[in-house]
Amino acid sequence: MTPPQSPSTAEALRGAGLRVTAARVALLETIRNGDHLGVEAIASGVRARVGHVSLQAVYEALHALTAVGLVRRIEPAGGPPRFEGRVGDNHHHVVCRSCGVVADVDCAVGEAPCLTASDGRGFSIDEAEVVYWGLCPDCSIAPSAGAS
């Protein structure tokens, strides 16, 4: 038996109750094929597929896709927001302090352990966001700027 295929981009948009437009399809495909993209990179990807689209239209589509859960917005401290197509699971991110590259990191232990806060302060917690910081492999081996 073959595993179920993920829904097409148009089907995913319809299933989320959104109108299917060329710009939305291009935007969602750009994000799904990218790697934690910023708004400018997303806009460039959309423009390469469908021609001119305003930055405002990109922001509006990102907001709509994030609101329905087709896209995840992450905001590493000190950096611009980034968007990814990996949604619906409890994964985290690792960010390079030097170059800013972002990568996915699966939970280290079992069933979403970080969803259980030591003190939830009365909140009904449904998501946790963990960001690990360090140096990526390329920056770890690069000679330091101050070295002679």
CSV table of N, CA and C in Angstrom, one decimal:
chain,number,residue,atom,x,y,z
A,1,MET,N,0.8,-1.2,0.0
A,1,MET,CA,0.0,0.0,0.0
A,1,MET,C,0.9,1.2,0.0
A,2,THR,N,0.6,2.2,-0.9
A,2,THR,CA,1.4,3.4,-1.0
A,2,THR,C,0.9,4.4,0.1
A,3,PRO,N,1.9,5.2,0.6
A,3,PRO,CA,1.4,6.2,1.6
A,3,PRO,C,0.6,7.3,0.9
A,4,PRO,N,-0.3,8.0,1.6
A,4,PRO,CA,-1.2,9.0,1.0
A,4,PRO,C,-0.3,10.2,0.6
A,5,GLN,N,-0.7,10.7,-0.6
A,5,GLN,CA,0.0,11.9,-1.1
A,5,GLN,C,-0.5,13.1,-0.4
A,6,SER,N,0.4,14.1,-0.2
A,6,SER,CA,0.0,15.4,0.3
A,6,SER,C,-0.9,16.1,-0.7
A,7,PRO,N,-1.8,16.8,-0.2
A,7,PRO,CA,-2.8,17.5,-1.1
A,7,PRO,C,-2.0,18.5,-2.0
A,8,SER,N,-2.6,18.7,-3.2
A,8,SER,CA,-2.0,19.7,-4.1
A,8,SER,C,-2.1,21.0,-3.4
A,9,THR,N,-1.4,22.0,-3.9
A,9,THR,CA,-1.4,23.3,-3.3
A,9,THR,C,-2.8,23.9,-3.5
A,10,ALA,N,-3.5,23.7,-4.6
A,10,ALA,CA,-4.8,24.3,-4.8
A,10,ALA,C,-5.8,23.6,-3.8
A,11,GLU,N,-5.7,22.2,-3.7
A,11,GLU,CA,-6.5,21.5,-2.8
A,11,GLU,C,-6.3,22.0,-1.3
A,12,ALA,N,-5.1,22.2,-1.0
A,12,ALA,CA,-4.8,22.7,0.4
A,12,ALA,C,-5.4,24.0,0.7
A,13,LEU,N,-5.4,24.9,-0.3
A,13,LEU,CA,-6.0,26.2,-0.2
A,13,LEU,C,-7.5,26.1,-0.1
A,14,ARG,N,-8.1,25.3,-0.9
A,14,ARG,CA,-9.6,25.1,-0.9
A,14,ARG,C,-10.0,24.5,0.4
A,15,GLY,N,-9.2,23.5,0.9
A,15,GLY,CA,-9.5,22.8,2.1
A,15,GLY,C,-9.4,23.7,3.3
A,16,ALA,N,-8.6,24.8,3.2
A,16,ALA,CA,-8.5,25.7,4.3
A,16,ALA,C,-9.5,26.9,4.2
A,17,GLY,N,-10.4,26.8,3.1
A,17,GLY,CA,-11.4,27.8,3.0
A,17,GLY,C,-10.9,29.0,2.3
A,18,LEU,N,-9.8,29.0,1.6
A,18,LEU,CA,-9.2,30.1,0.9
A,18,LEU,C,-9.5,30.0,-0.6
A,19,ARG,N,-9.6,31.2,-1.2
A,19,ARG,CA,-9.8,31.2,-2.6
A,19,ARG,C,-8.5,30.9,-3.3
A,20,VAL,N,-8.5,30.1,-4.3
A,20,VAL,CA,-7.3,29.7,-5.1
A,20,VAL,C,-7.0,30.8,-6.1
A,21,THR,N,-5.8,31.4,-5.9
A,21,THR,CA,-5.3,32.4,-6.9
A,21,THR,C,-3.9,32.0,-7.3
A,22,ALA,N,-3.5,32.5,-8.5
A,22,ALA,CA,-2.2,32.2,-9.0
A,22,ALA,C,-1.1,32.6,-8.0
A,23,ALA,N,-1.3,33.8,-7.4
A,23,ALA,CA,-0.4,34.4,-6.4
A,23,ALA,C,-0.3,33.5,-5.1
A,24,ARG,N,-1.4,33.1,-4.6
A,24,ARG,CA,-1.4,32.2,-3.4
A,24,ARG,C,-0.8,30.9,-3.7
A,25,VAL,N,-1.1,30.3,-4.8
A,25,VAL,CA,-0.5,29.0,-5.2
A,25,VAL,C,1.0,29.2,-5.3
A,26,ALA,N,1.5,30.2,-6.0
A,26,ALA,CA,2.9,30.5,-6.1
A,26,ALA,C,3.6,30.7,-4.8
A,27,LEU,N,2.9,31.5,-3.9
A,27,LEU,CA,3.4,31.8,-2.6
A,27,LEU,C,3.6,30.5,-1.7
A,28,LEU,N,2.5,29.7,-1.7
A,28,LEU,CA,2.6,28.5,-0.9
A,28,LEU,C,3.6,27.5,-1.4
A,29,GLU,N,3.7,27.4,-2.7
A,29,GLU,CA,4.7,26.5,-3.3
A,29,GLU,C,6.1,27.0,-3.1
A,30,THR,N,6.3,28.3,-3.1
A,30,THR,CA,7.6,28.9,-2.8
A,30,THR,C,8.0,28.6,-1.4
A,31,ILE,N,7.1,28.8,-0.5
A,31,ILE,CA,7.4,28.5,0.9
A,31,ILE,C,7.7,27.0,1.1
A,32,ARG,N,6.9,26.1,0.5
A,32,ARG,CA,7.0,24.7,0.7
A,32,ARG,C,8.4,24.2,0.1
A,33,ASN,N,8.8,24.9,-1.0
A,33,ASN,CA,10.1,24.5,-1.6
A,33,ASN,C,11.3,25.2,-1.0
A,34,GLY,N,11.0,26.2,-0.2
A,34,GLY,CA,12.1,27.0,0.4
A,34,GLY,C,12.5,26.4,1.8
A,35,ASP,N,13.4,27.2,2.4
A,35,ASP,CA,13.9,26.8,3.7
A,35,ASP,C,13.9,28.0,4.7
A,36,HIS,N,12.8,28.2,5.4
A,36,HIS,CA,12.7,29.3,6.4
A,36,HIS,C,12.9,30.6,5.7
A,37,LEU,N,12.1,31.0,4.7
A,37,LEU,CA,12.3,32.1,3.9
A,37,LEU,C,11.8,33.4,4.5
A,38,GLY,N,12.5,34.5,4.3
A,38,GLY,CA,12.0,35.8,4.7
A,38,GLY,C,11.0,36.4,3.6
A,39,VAL,N,10.4,37.5,3.9
A,39,VAL,CA,9.4,38.0,3.0
A,39,VAL,C,9.9,38.4,1.7
A,40,GLU,N,11.1,39.0,1.6
A,40,GLU,CA,11.7,39.4,0.3
A,40,GLU,C,12.0,38.2,-0.5
A,41,ALA,N,12.5,37.1,0.0
A,41,ALA,CA,12.8,35.9,-0.7
A,41,ALA,C,11.5,35.3,-1.2
A,42,ILE,N,10.4,35.3,-0.4
A,42,ILE,CA,9.1,34.8,-0.8
A,42,ILE,C,8.6,35.6,-2.0
A,43,ALA,N,8.6,36.9,-1.8
A,43,ALA,CA,8.1,37.8,-2.9
A,43,ALA,C,8.9,37.6,-4.2
A,44,SER,N,10.2,37.4,-4.1
A,44,SER,CA,11.0,37.1,-5.4
A,44,SER,C,10.5,35.8,-6.0
A,45,GLY,N,10.3,34.8,-5.2
A,45,GLY,CA,9.9,33.5,-5.7
A,45,GLY,C,8.5,33.6,-6.3
A,46,VAL,N,7.6,34.3,-5.7
A,46,VAL,CA,6.3,34.5,-6.3
A,46,VAL,C,6.4,35.3,-7.6
A,47,ARG,N,7.2,36.3,-7.6
A,47,ARG,CA,7.3,37.1,-8.9
A,47,ARG,C,7.9,36.3,-10.0
A,48,ALA,N,8.8,35.4,-9.7
A,48,ALA,CA,9.5,34.5,-10.7
A,48,ALA,C,8.4,33.6,-11.3
A,49,ARG,N,7.4,33.3,-10.5
A,49,ARG,CA,6.4,32.3,-11.0
A,49,ARG,C,5.2,33.0,-11.7
A,50,VAL,N,4.8,34.2,-11.2
A,50,VAL,CA,3.6,34.8,-11.7
A,50,VAL,C,3.7,36.2,-12.2
A,51,GLY,N,4.9,36.8,-12.2
A,51,GLY,CA,5.1,38.2,-12.6
A,51,GLY,C,4.9,39.1,-11.4
A,52,HIS,N,4.5,40.3,-11.7
A,52,HIS,CA,4.5,41.3,-10.6
A,52,HIS,C,3.4,41.0,-9.5
A,53,VAL,N,3.9,41.2,-8.3
A,53,VAL,CA,3.0,41.1,-7.2
A,53,VAL,C,3.5,42.1,-6.1
A,54,SER,N,2.6,42.8,-5.5
A,54,SER,CA,3.1,43.8,-4.6
A,54,SER,C,3.5,43.2,-3.3
A,55,LEU,N,4.4,43.8,-2.6
A,55,LEU,CA,4.9,43.3,-1.3
A,55,LEU,C,3.7,43.3,-0.3
A,56,GLN,N,2.8,44.3,-0.4
A,56,GLN,CA,1.6,44.3,0.4
A,56,GLN,C,0.7,43.0,0.2
A,57,ALA,N,0.6,42.6,-1.1
A,57,ALA,CA,-0.2,41.4,-1.4
A,57,ALA,C,0.5,40.2,-0.8
A,58,VAL,N,1.8,40.1,-0.8
A,58,VAL,CA,2.6,39.0,-0.2
A,58,VAL,C,2.3,39.0,1.3
A,59,TYR,N,2.4,40.1,2.0
A,59,TYR,CA,2.1,40.2,3.4
A,59,TYR,C,0.7,39.7,3.7
A,60,GLU,N,-0.3,40.2,2.9
A,60,GLU,CA,-1.7,39.8,3.1
A,60,GLU,C,-1.9,38.3,3.0
A,61,ALA,N,-1.3,37.7,1.9
A,61,ALA,CA,-1.4,36.3,1.7
A,61,ALA,C,-0.7,35.5,2.8
A,62,LEU,N,0.5,35.9,3.2
A,62,LEU,CA,1.2,35.3,4.3
A,62,LEU,C,0.3,35.3,5.6
A,63,HIS,N,-0.3,36.4,5.9
A,63,HIS,CA,-1.2,36.5,7.0
A,63,HIS,C,-2.4,35.5,6.9
A,64,ALA,N,-3.0,35.4,5.7
A,64,ALA,CA,-4.1,34.5,5.5
A,64,ALA,C,-3.6,33.0,5.6
A,65,LEU,N,-2.5,32.7,5.0
A,65,LEU,CA,-2.0,31.3,5.1
A,65,LEU,C,-1.6,30.9,6.5
A,66,THR,N,-1.0,31.8,7.2
A,66,THR,CA,-0.6,31.6,8.6
A,66,THR,C,-1.8,31.4,9.5
A,67,ALA,N,-2.9,32.2,9.3
A,67,ALA,CA,-4.1,32.1,10.1
A,67,ALA,C,-4.8,30.8,9.9
A,68,VAL,N,-4.7,30.2,8.8
A,68,VAL,CA,-5.4,28.9,8.6
A,68,VAL,C,-4.5,27.7,8.8
A,69,GLY,N,-3.2,28.0,9.1
A,69,GLY,CA,-2.3,26.9,9.5
A,69,GLY,C,-1.6,26.2,8.3
A,70,LEU,N,-1.6,26.8,7.1
A,70,LEU,CA,-0.9,26.3,6.0
A,70,LEU,C,0.6,26.7,6.0
A,71,VAL,N,0.9,27.7,6.7
A,71,VAL,CA,2.2,28.3,6.8
A,71,VAL,C,2.5,28.6,8.3
A,72,ARG,N,3.7,28.4,8.7
A,72,ARG,CA,4.2,28.7,10.1
A,72,ARG,C,5.1,29.9,10.0
A,73,ARG,N,4.9,30.9,10.9
A,73,ARG,CA,5.7,32.0,11.0
A,73,ARG,C,6.6,31.8,12.2
A,74,ILE,N,7.9,32.0,12.0
A,74,ILE,CA,8.8,32.0,13.2
A,74,ILE,C,9.5,33.3,13.2
A,75,GLU,N,9.9,33.8,14.4
A,75,GLU,CA,10.6,35.0,14.6
A,75,GLU,C,11.7,34.9,15.5
A,76,PRO,N,12.9,34.4,15.0
A,76,PRO,CA,14.1,34.3,15.9
A,76,PRO,C,14.4,35.7,16.4
A,77,ALA,N,14.8,35.8,17.6
A,77,ALA,CA,15.1,37.1,18.2
A,77,ALA,C,16.2,37.8,17.4
A,78,GLY,N,15.9,39.1,17.2
A,78,GLY,CA,16.9,39.9,16.5
A,78,GLY,C,16.9,39.8,15.0
A,79,GLY,N,15.9,39.0,14.5
A,79,GLY,CA,15.9,38.8,13.1
A,79,GLY,C,14.5,39.0,12.5
A,80,PRO,N,14.4,39.1,11.2
A,80,PRO,CA,13.1,39.3,10.6
A,80,PRO,C,12.3,38.0,10.7
A,81,PRO,N,11.0,38.1,10.5
A,81,PRO,CA,10.1,36.9,10.5
A,81,PRO,C,10.5,36.0,9.3
A,82,ARG,N,10.4,34.7,9.5
A,82,ARG,CA,10.6,33.7,8.4
A,82,ARG,C,9.4,32.8,8.4
A,83,PHE,N,9.2,32.2,7.2
A,83,PHE,CA,8.0,31.4,7.0
A,83,PHE,C,8.4,30.0,6.5
A,84,GLU,N,7.7,29.0,7.0
A,84,GLU,CA,8.0,27.6,6.5
A,84,GLU,C,6.7,26.9,6.3
A,85,GLY,N,6.8,25.8,5.5
A,85,GLY,CA,5.6,25.0,5.2
A,85,GLY,C,5.5,23.8,6.1
A,86,ARG,N,6.4,23.6,7.0
A,86,ARG,CA,6.3,22.4,7.9
A,86,ARG,C,5.4,22.9,9.0
A,87,VAL,N,4.2,22.4,9.0
A,87,VAL,CA,3.2,22.7,10.0
A,87,VAL,C,2.6,21.5,10.6
A,88,GLY,N,1.9,21.6,11.7
A,88,GLY,CA,1.1,20.5,12.2
A,88,GLY,C,1.9,19.6,13.1
A,89,ASP,N,3.1,19.9,13.4
A,89,ASP,CA,3.9,19.0,14.2
A,89,ASP,C,4.6,19.9,15.3
A,90,ASN,N,5.2,19.3,16.2
A,90,ASN,CA,5.9,20.0,17.3
A,90,ASN,C,7.4,19.9,17.0
A,91,HIS,N,7.9,20.8,16.2
A,91,HIS,CA,9.3,20.8,15.9
A,91,HIS,C,9.8,22.2,16.3
A,92,HIS,N,11.1,22.3,16.4
A,92,HIS,CA,11.8,23.5,16.9
A,92,HIS,C,12.8,23.9,15.8
A,93,HIS,N,13.6,24.9,16.2
A,93,HIS,CA,14.6,25.5,15.3
A,93,HIS,C,15.9,25.7,15.9
A,94,VAL,N,16.9,25.7,15.1
A,94,VAL,CA,18.3,26.0,15.5
A,94,VAL,C,18.7,27.2,14.6
A,95,VAL,N,19.3,28.2,15.2
A,95,VAL,CA,19.7,29.4,14.4
A,95,VAL,C,21.1,29.7,14.6
A,96,CYS,N,21.8,30.0,13.5
A,96,CYS,CA,23.2,30.3,13.6
A,96,CYS,C,23.4,31.8,14.0
A,97,ARG,N,24.2,32.0,15.1
A,97,ARG,CA,24.4,33.4,15.6
A,97,ARG,C,25.2,34.2,14.6
A,98,SER,N,26.0,33.6,13.7
A,98,SER,CA,26.8,34.3,12.8
A,98,SER,C,26.1,34.6,11.5
A,99,CYS,N,25.6,33.6,10.8
A,99,CYS,CA,25.1,33.9,9.4
A,99,CYS,C,23.5,34.0,9.4
A,100,GLY,N,22.9,33.5,10.5
A,100,GLY,CA,21.4,33.6,10.6
A,100,GLY,C,20.7,32.4,9.9
A,101,VAL,N,21.4,31.4,9.4
A,101,VAL,CA,20.7,30.3,8.8
A,101,VAL,C,19.8,29.6,9.9
A,102,VAL,N,18.7,29.1,9.5
A,102,VAL,CA,17.7,28.5,10.4
A,102,VAL,C,17.5,27.0,9.9
A,103,ALA,N,17.4,26.1,10.8
A,103,ALA,CA,17.2,24.7,10.4
A,103,ALA,C,16.1,24.1,11.4
A,104,ASP,N,15.4,23.1,11.0
A,104,ASP,CA,14.4,22.4,11.8
A,104,ASP,C,15.2,21.5,12.7
A,105,VAL,N,14.6,21.3,13.9
A,105,VAL,CA,15.1,20.3,14.9
A,105,VAL,C,13.9,19.6,15.5
A,106,ASP,N,13.8,18.3,15.4
A,106,ASP,CA,12.7,17.6,15.9
A,106,ASP,C,12.9,17.6,17.5
A,107,CYS,N,11.8,17.3,18.1
A,107,CYS,CA,11.8,17.2,19.6
A,107,CYS,C,12.8,16.1,20.0
A,108,ALA,N,13.5,16.4,21.1
A,108,ALA,CA,14.5,15.4,21.5
A,108,ALA,C,13.9,14.2,22.2
A,109,VAL,N,12.7,14.3,22.8
A,109,VAL,CA,12.2,13.3,23.6
A,109,VAL,C,10.7,13.1,23.3
A,110,GLY,N,10.3,11.9,23.1
A,110,GLY,CA,8.9,11.4,23.0
A,110,GLY,C,7.8,12.4,22.6
A,111,GLU,N,6.8,12.5,23.4
A,111,GLU,CA,5.5,13.2,23.0
A,111,GLU,C,5.5,14.6,23.4
A,112,ALA,N,6.0,15.5,22.6
A,112,ALA,CA,6.0,16.9,22.8
A,112,ALA,C,6.2,17.3,24.3
A,113,PRO,N,7.4,16.9,24.8
A,113,PRO,CA,7.6,17.1,26.2
A,113,PRO,C,7.6,18.6,26.7
A,114,CYS,N,7.9,19.5,25.7
A,114,CYS,CA,8.0,20.9,26.1
A,114,CYS,C,6.6,21.6,26.1
A,115,LEU,N,5.5,20.8,25.8
A,115,LEU,CA,4.2,21.4,25.9
A,115,LEU,C,3.7,21.4,27.4
A,116,THR,N,4.4,20.7,28.2
A,116,THR,CA,4.0,20.7,29.6
A,116,THR,C,4.9,21.7,30.4
A,117,ALA,N,4.3,22.9,30.6
A,117,ALA,CA,5.1,23.9,31.3
A,117,ALA,C,5.1,23.6,32.8
A,118,SER,N,6.1,24.0,33.5
A,118,SER,CA,6.2,23.7,34.9
A,118,SER,C,5.1,24.5,35.7
A,119,ASP,N,4.7,25.7,35.1
A,119,ASP,CA,3.6,26.4,35.7
A,119,ASP,C,2.9,27.2,34.6
A,120,GLY,N,1.8,26.7,34.1
A,120,GLY,CA,1.1,27.2,33.0
A,120,GLY,C,0.4,28.5,33.3
A,121,ARG,N,0.4,29.0,34.6
A,121,ARG,CA,-0.3,30.2,35.0
A,121,ARG,C,-1.7,30.3,34.5
A,122,GLY,N,-2.4,29.1,34.4
A,122,GLY,CA,-3.8,29.1,34.1
A,122,GLY,C,-4.1,29.1,32.6
A,123,PHE,N,-3.0,29.2,31.8
A,123,PHE,CA,-3.2,29.2,30.3
A,123,PHE,C,-3.5,27.8,29.9
A,124,SER,N,-4.3,27.7,28.8
A,124,SER,CA,-4.5,26.4,28.1
A,124,SER,C,-3.4,26.4,27.0
A,125,ILE,N,-2.3,25.7,27.2
A,125,ILE,CA,-1.2,25.8,26.3
A,125,ILE,C,-1.4,24.7,25.2
A,126,ASP,N,-1.2,25.2,23.9
A,126,ASP,CA,-1.4,24.3,22.8
A,126,ASP,C,-0.2,24.3,21.9
A,127,GLU,N,0.8,25.1,22.2
A,127,GLU,CA,2.0,25.1,21.3
A,127,GLU,C,3.2,25.7,22.1
A,128,ALA,N,4.4,25.1,21.8
A,128,ALA,CA,5.6,25.6,22.4
A,128,ALA,C,6.6,26.0,21.3
A,129,GLU,N,7.3,27.0,21.5
A,129,GLU,CA,8.3,27.4,20.5
A,129,GLU,C,9.7,27.4,21.2
A,130,VAL,N,10.6,26.5,20.7
A,130,VAL,CA,11.9,26.5,21.3
A,130,VAL,C,12.9,26.8,20.2
A,131,VAL,N,13.8,27.7,20.5
A,131,VAL,CA,14.9,28.0,19.5
A,131,VAL,C,16.2,27.8,20.1
A,132,TYR,N,17.0,27.0,19.5
A,132,TYR,CA,18.4,26.7,19.9
A,132,TYR,C,19.3,27.7,19.1
A,133,TRP,N,20.3,28.2,19.8
A,133,TRP,CA,21.2,29.1,19.2
A,133,TRP,C,22.6,28.6,19.2
A,134,GLY,N,23.4,28.8,18.2
A,134,GLY,CA,24.8,28.4,18.1
A,134,GLY,C,25.4,28.8,16.8
A,135,LEU,N,26.4,28.0,16.3
A,135,LEU,CA,27.0,28.3,15.1
A,135,LEU,C,26.8,27.1,14.1
A,136,CYS,N,26.4,27.4,12.9
A,136,CYS,CA,26.2,26.3,11.9
A,136,CYS,C,27.5,25.7,11.6
A,137,PRO,N,27.5,24.6,10.9
A,137,PRO,CA,28.8,23.9,10.5
A,137,PRO,C,29.8,24.8,9.8
A,138,ASP,N,29.3,25.6,8.8
A,138,ASP,CA,30.1,26.5,8.0
A,138,ASP,C,30.8,27.5,8.9
A,139,CYS,N,30.0,28.2,9.7
A,139,CYS,CA,30.5,29.2,10.6
A,139,CYS,C,31.4,28.7,11.7
A,140,SER,N,31.2,27.5,12.1
A,140,SER,CA,32.0,26.8,13.1
A,140,SER,C,33.5,26.6,12.7
A,141,ILE,N,33.6,26.3,11.4
A,141,ILE,CA,35.0,26.1,10.9
A,141,ILE,C,35.6,27.3,10.2
A,142,ALA,N,34.8,28.4,10.0
A,142,ALA,CA,35.4,29.6,9.4
A,142,ALA,C,36.4,30.2,10.4
A,143,PRO,N,37.5,30.8,9.9
A,143,PRO,CA,38.4,31.5,10.8
A,143,PRO,C,37.8,32.7,11.4
A,144,SER,N,38.1,32.9,12.6
A,144,SER,CA,37.5,34.1,13.3
A,144,SER,C,38.0,35.4,12.6
A,145,ALA,N,37.2,36.4,12.6
A,145,ALA,CA,37.6,37.7,11.9
A,145,ALA,C,38.8,38.3,12.6
A,146,GLY,N,39.0,38.1,13.9
A,146,GLY,CA,40.0,38.8,14.6
A,146,GLY,C,41.3,38.0,14.6
A,147,ALA,N,41.3,36.8,14.0
A,147,ALA,CA,42.5,36.0,14.0
A,147,ALA,C,43.5,36.5,13.0
A,148,SER,N,44.8,36.4,13.3
A,148,SER,CA,45.8,36.8,12.3
A,148,SER,C,46.6,35.6,11.9
